[in-house]
Short mmCIF file of C-alpha atoms in Angstrom, two decimals:
data_model
loop_
_atom_site.label_atom_id
_atom_site.label_comp_id
_atom_site.label_asym_id
_atom_site.label_seq_id
_atom_site.Cartn_x
_atom_site.Cartn_y
_atom_site.Cartn_z
CA UNK A 1 -29.38 -15.95 22.22
CA UNK A 2 -29.67 -12.43 23.54
CA UNK A 3 -26.54 -10.54 24.53
CA UNK A 4 -26.20 -9.89 28.26
CA UNK A 5 -23.50 -7.26 28.99
CA UNK A 6 -23.52 -8.12 32.71
CA UNK A 7 -21.95 -11.56 32.20
CA UNK A 8 -18.94 -12.90 30.31
CA UNK A 9 -20.65 -16.05 29.05
CA UNK A 10 -24.00 -17.07 27.59
CA UNK A 11 -25.41 -20.58 27.40
CA UNK A 12 -26.63 -21.69 23.96
CA UNK A 13 -28.83 -24.73 23.41
CA UNK A 14 -28.34 -25.96 19.83
CA UNK A 15 -31.15 -28.60 20.17
CA UNK A 16 -29.24 -30.87 17.78
CA UNK A 17 -28.14 -34.42 18.43
CA UNK A 18 -24.36 -34.97 18.67
CA UNK A 19 -24.18 -37.36 15.64
CA UNK A 20 -25.85 -34.71 13.48
CA UNK A 21 -23.39 -32.05 14.59
CA UNK A 22 -20.45 -34.35 13.82
CA UNK A 23 -21.69 -34.85 10.26
CA UNK A 24 -21.88 -31.09 9.61
CA UNK A 25 -19.13 -29.58 7.48
CA UNK A 26 -16.30 -28.05 9.50
CA UNK A 27 -15.80 -24.33 9.13
CA UNK A 28 -12.74 -23.11 7.15
CA UNK A 29 -10.72 -22.48 10.35
CA UNK A 30 -9.38 -25.47 12.28
CA UNK A 31 -7.49 -25.56 15.56
CA UNK A 32 -4.12 -27.26 15.22
CA UNK A 33 -2.63 -29.67 17.71
CA UNK A 34 -0.41 -27.63 19.99
CA UNK A 35 -2.27 -24.38 19.31
CA UNK A 36 -2.79 -22.08 16.39
CA UNK A 37 -5.32 -22.02 13.58
CA UNK A 38 -5.26 -22.94 9.91
CA UNK A 39 -5.79 -21.02 7.78
CA UNK A 40 -4.92 -17.88 9.71
CA UNK A 41 -8.13 -16.34 11.11
CA UNK A 42 -9.05 -12.74 10.25
CA UNK A 43 -7.73 -10.09 12.61
CA UNK A 44 -8.59 -6.43 12.98
CA UNK A 45 -5.51 -4.54 11.76
CA UNK A 46 -4.18 -1.30 13.26
CA UNK A 47 -4.47 2.14 11.70
CA UNK A 48 -2.30 2.58 8.61
CA UNK A 49 -0.28 5.59 7.46
CA UNK A 50 -0.07 4.58 3.78
CA UNK A 51 -1.50 1.75 1.72
CA UNK A 52 -1.24 0.16 -1.74
CA UNK A 53 -1.96 -3.11 -3.55
CA UNK A 54 0.59 -5.56 -4.93
CA UNK A 55 0.37 -9.19 -6.08
CA UNK A 56 -3.32 -9.62 -5.18
CA UNK A 57 -2.69 -8.34 -1.65
CA UNK A 58 -3.17 -5.07 0.18
CA UNK A 59 0.04 -3.71 1.75
CA UNK A 60 0.17 -1.01 4.40
CA UNK A 61 2.49 0.66 6.91
CA UNK A 62 1.53 0.53 10.58
CA UNK A 63 0.82 4.08 11.77
CA UNK A 64 1.99 3.34 15.32
CA UNK A 65 5.01 1.27 14.24
CA UNK A 66 6.12 2.84 10.91
CA UNK A 67 8.85 0.22 10.38
CA UNK A 68 6.29 -2.58 10.20
CA UNK A 69 4.56 -3.61 6.98
CA UNK A 70 1.25 -5.46 7.11
CA UNK A 71 -0.05 -7.41 4.13
CA UNK A 72 -3.37 -9.15 3.63
CA UNK A 73 -4.18 -12.64 2.50
CA UNK A 74 -4.51 -12.85 -1.27
CA UNK A 75 -7.67 -11.08 -2.38
CA UNK A 76 -9.40 -13.60 -4.63
CA UNK A 77 -12.94 -14.10 -5.94
CA UNK A 78 -15.26 -15.91 -3.57
CA UNK A 79 -15.63 -19.66 -4.28
CA UNK A 80 -17.86 -20.10 -7.30
CA UNK A 81 -18.36 -16.35 -7.70
CA UNK A 82 -16.89 -13.35 -9.44
CA UNK A 83 -16.88 -10.87 -6.54
CA UNK A 84 -13.67 -10.56 -4.52
CA UNK A 85 -13.71 -11.16 -0.80
CA UNK A 86 -12.59 -8.29 1.48
CA UNK A 87 -8.93 -8.27 2.59
CA UNK A 88 -8.17 -10.41 5.62
CA UNK A 89 -5.33 -9.53 7.98
CA UNK A 90 -3.39 -11.40 10.63
CA UNK A 91 -0.36 -10.43 12.79
CA UNK A 92 1.59 -13.31 11.19
CA UNK A 93 1.36 -11.55 7.82
CA UNK A 94 3.83 -8.77 8.53
CA UNK A 95 7.32 -7.79 7.36
CA UNK A 96 9.69 -5.72 9.50
CA UNK A 97 12.01 -3.18 7.88
CA UNK A 98 13.79 -1.79 10.95
CA UNK A 99 16.91 -0.90 8.98
CA UNK A 100 15.18 1.54 6.59
CA UNK A 101 13.55 4.01 8.99
CA UNK A 102 9.98 5.35 8.99
CA UNK A 103 7.93 4.34 5.94
CA UNK A 104 6.35 7.39 4.30
CA UNK A 105 4.83 5.93 1.10
CA UNK A 106 4.23 2.68 -0.80
CA UNK A 107 3.69 2.01 -4.50
CA UNK A 108 3.72 -1.19 -6.55
CA UNK A 109 5.54 -1.17 -9.88
CA UNK A 110 6.10 -4.14 -12.21
CA UNK A 111 7.23 -7.10 -10.10
CA UNK A 112 8.28 -5.09 -7.05
CA UNK A 113 6.84 -3.09 -4.17
CA UNK A 114 8.58 0.27 -3.85
CA UNK A 115 8.96 1.45 -0.28
CA UNK A 116 9.78 5.11 0.43
CA UNK A 117 11.18 6.69 3.56
CA UNK A 118 11.89 10.41 3.84
CA UNK A 119 15.55 9.80 2.97
CA UNK A 120 15.62 6.55 1.01
CA UNK A 121 13.99 4.25 -1.53
CA UNK A 122 13.82 0.47 -1.21
CA UNK A 123 12.23 -2.34 -3.19
CA UNK A 124 10.63 -5.55 -1.97
CA UNK A 125 10.48 -8.64 -4.18
CA UNK A 126 9.35 -12.22 -3.61
CA UNK A 127 6.15 -13.67 -2.23
CA UNK A 128 4.27 -13.12 0.99
CA UNK A 129 3.36 -15.96 3.33
CA UNK A 130 0.68 -18.46 2.36
CA UNK A 131 -2.69 -18.80 4.09
CA UNK A 132 -1.05 -20.59 7.03
CA UNK A 133 1.54 -17.85 7.60
CA UNK A 134 4.44 -19.92 6.21
CA UNK A 135 6.73 -20.01 3.14
CA UNK A 136 7.46 -16.33 2.67
CA UNK A 137 10.29 -15.28 0.32
CA UNK A 138 10.20 -11.49 0.70
CA UNK A 139 13.51 -9.69 0.15
CA UNK A 140 14.37 -6.03 0.77
CA UNK A 141 16.85 -4.16 -1.47
CA UNK A 142 18.13 -0.59 -1.13
CA UNK A 143 17.75 1.43 -4.32
CA UNK A 144 18.62 4.96 -3.21
CA UNK A 145 19.93 6.58 -0.05
CA UNK A 146 19.70 10.30 0.64
CA UNK A 147 16.57 10.98 -1.40
CA UNK A 148 13.11 9.80 -0.37
CA UNK A 149 9.46 10.81 -0.32
CA UNK A 150 8.14 13.41 2.13
CA UNK A 151 4.55 13.54 0.84
CA UNK A 152 2.60 10.33 0.08
CA UNK A 153 -0.02 12.33 -1.85
CA UNK A 154 2.64 13.16 -4.44
CA UNK A 155 3.09 9.50 -5.41
CA UNK A 156 1.84 8.67 -8.90
CA UNK A 157 2.66 5.65 -11.07
CA UNK A 158 3.20 6.39 -14.77
CA UNK A 159 4.44 4.45 -17.81
CA UNK A 160 7.94 5.87 -17.21
CA UNK A 161 8.07 5.30 -13.44
CA UNK A 162 6.95 6.76 -10.11
CA UNK A 163 6.87 10.50 -9.51
CA UNK A 164 7.24 11.69 -5.92
CA UNK A 165 8.11 14.76 -3.89
CA UNK A 166 11.34 14.76 -1.90
CA UNK A 167 12.98 17.37 0.30
CA UNK A 168 14.73 18.57 -2.87
CA UNK A 169 11.66 18.74 -5.13
CA UNK A 170 9.96 16.42 -7.62
CA UNK A 171 11.78 13.25 -8.61
CA UNK A 172 11.15 10.28 -10.88
CA UNK A 173 11.99 6.74 -9.80
CA UNK A 174 12.20 5.06 -13.20
CA UNK A 175 11.14 1.54 -14.07
CA UNK A 176 14.82 0.61 -14.42
CA UNK A 177 15.47 1.68 -10.82
CA UNK A 178 17.15 4.98 -11.66
CA UNK A 179 16.52 8.30 -9.93
CA UNK A 180 16.04 11.36 -12.14
CA UNK A 181 15.72 14.99 -11.11
CA UNK A 182 17.27 17.38 -13.63
CA UNK A 183 14.96 16.44 -16.48
CA UNK A 184 11.80 16.43 -14.39
CA UNK A 185 11.89 18.33 -11.10
CA UNK A 186 14.25 21.16 -12.02
CA UNK A 187 11.79 22.79 -14.44
CA UNK A 188 9.25 23.41 -11.67
CA UNK A 189 11.58 23.58 -8.68
CA UNK A 190 10.66 27.18 -7.78
CA UNK A 191 6.92 26.53 -8.09
CA UNK A 192 7.09 23.48 -5.83
CA UNK A 193 9.31 25.28 -3.32
CA UNK A 194 6.85 28.19 -3.16
CA UNK A 195 3.75 26.02 -2.99
CA UNK A 196 4.96 23.57 -0.36
CA UNK A 197 3.76 19.98 -0.29
CA UNK A 198 1.98 18.45 -3.26
CA UNK A 199 -1.69 17.92 -2.33
CA UNK A 200 -2.69 15.44 -5.04
CA UNK A 201 -1.23 13.69 -8.09
CA UNK A 202 -2.86 11.71 -10.88
CA UNK A 203 -2.12 10.17 -14.26
CA UNK A 204 -4.15 11.00 -17.38
CA UNK A 205 -2.84 8.23 -19.59
CA UNK A 206 -5.02 9.10 -22.60
CA UNK A 207 -3.40 12.56 -22.63
CA UNK A 208 0.11 11.37 -21.68
CA UNK A 209 0.00 13.74 -18.70
CA UNK A 210 0.87 13.68 -15.03
CA UNK A 211 -0.89 16.35 -12.99
CA UNK A 212 0.05 17.67 -9.56
CA UNK A 213 -1.93 20.02 -7.32
CA UNK A 214 0.21 22.40 -5.28
CA UNK A 215 -0.50 24.13 -2.02
CA UNK A 216 -2.81 27.14 -2.06
CA UNK A 217 0.19 29.38 -1.34
CA UNK A 218 1.02 29.35 -5.05
CA UNK A 219 -0.25 32.45 -6.88
CA UNK A 220 -2.89 33.01 -4.24
CA UNK A 221 -4.77 29.81 -5.05
CA UNK A 222 -4.39 26.13 -5.97
CA UNK A 223 -2.31 25.50 -9.06
CA UNK A 224 -1.99 22.55 -11.42
CA UNK A 225 1.46 21.42 -12.51
CA UNK A 226 1.12 19.44 -15.75
CA UNK A 227 3.87 17.26 -17.17
CA UNK A 228 3.48 15.89 -20.72
CA UNK A 229 5.80 12.89 -20.62
CA UNK A 230 5.36 12.14 -24.32
CA UNK A 231 6.81 15.52 -25.36
CA UNK A 232 8.81 16.22 -22.18
CA UNK A 233 7.02 19.52 -21.48
CA UNK A 234 5.84 21.23 -18.28
CA UNK A 235 2.96 23.69 -18.01
CA UNK A 236 0.81 25.21 -15.28
CA UNK A 237 -2.87 26.08 -15.01
CA UNK A 238 -5.09 27.52 -12.27
CA UNK A 239 -7.27 24.99 -10.52
CA UNK A 240 -10.93 25.76 -11.15
CA UNK A 241 -13.15 26.20 -8.12
#
């Protein structure tokens, strides 16, 4: 058929006999008695403010409703293939966190999803809903109150935990759930305060280094902050053009 924008419906002649149509395989989505579909049909999600992956799913914070987490169906290889299907979303696959405030960053670590606000850190454990939108076991736990992440670009997962920038400087949220500042952020506190928000962060695992890029206000140009977590040493270097 040819699309006709002047009408809301188009007639289609399938030229197939009814018995032949009945014998055809039903598509993956089926309408349930009383309404609803199984499995949940794909849905166009809203814009997201931050995003990560955890337990074979993509997790993201709703940009318009920053206390609402969306998560995709499990991202698995296509039947009989090795390529993964794209993430599929549905409004039933969401998790509200009204009590924590505005979500500023997300990062998976070990068996938990770490959720940052600007003044707190929380962890989510459990399992998301199945393909029908049922049987979720997600649980939210508060890990820290008073210190959170103000810059999602500062988030970087390392073997010793998650580095992030707070209102007070650089912090480490360790794999044991502890919050550390004196050993990590204090050594570069003045540089971070002068440079403003961290613009990028990455892990160079083969060098045992975490690297941060500061604002261009530092020393008249972009600057690298380098932390060697094997030897517990900080250094700086100009960022090459």
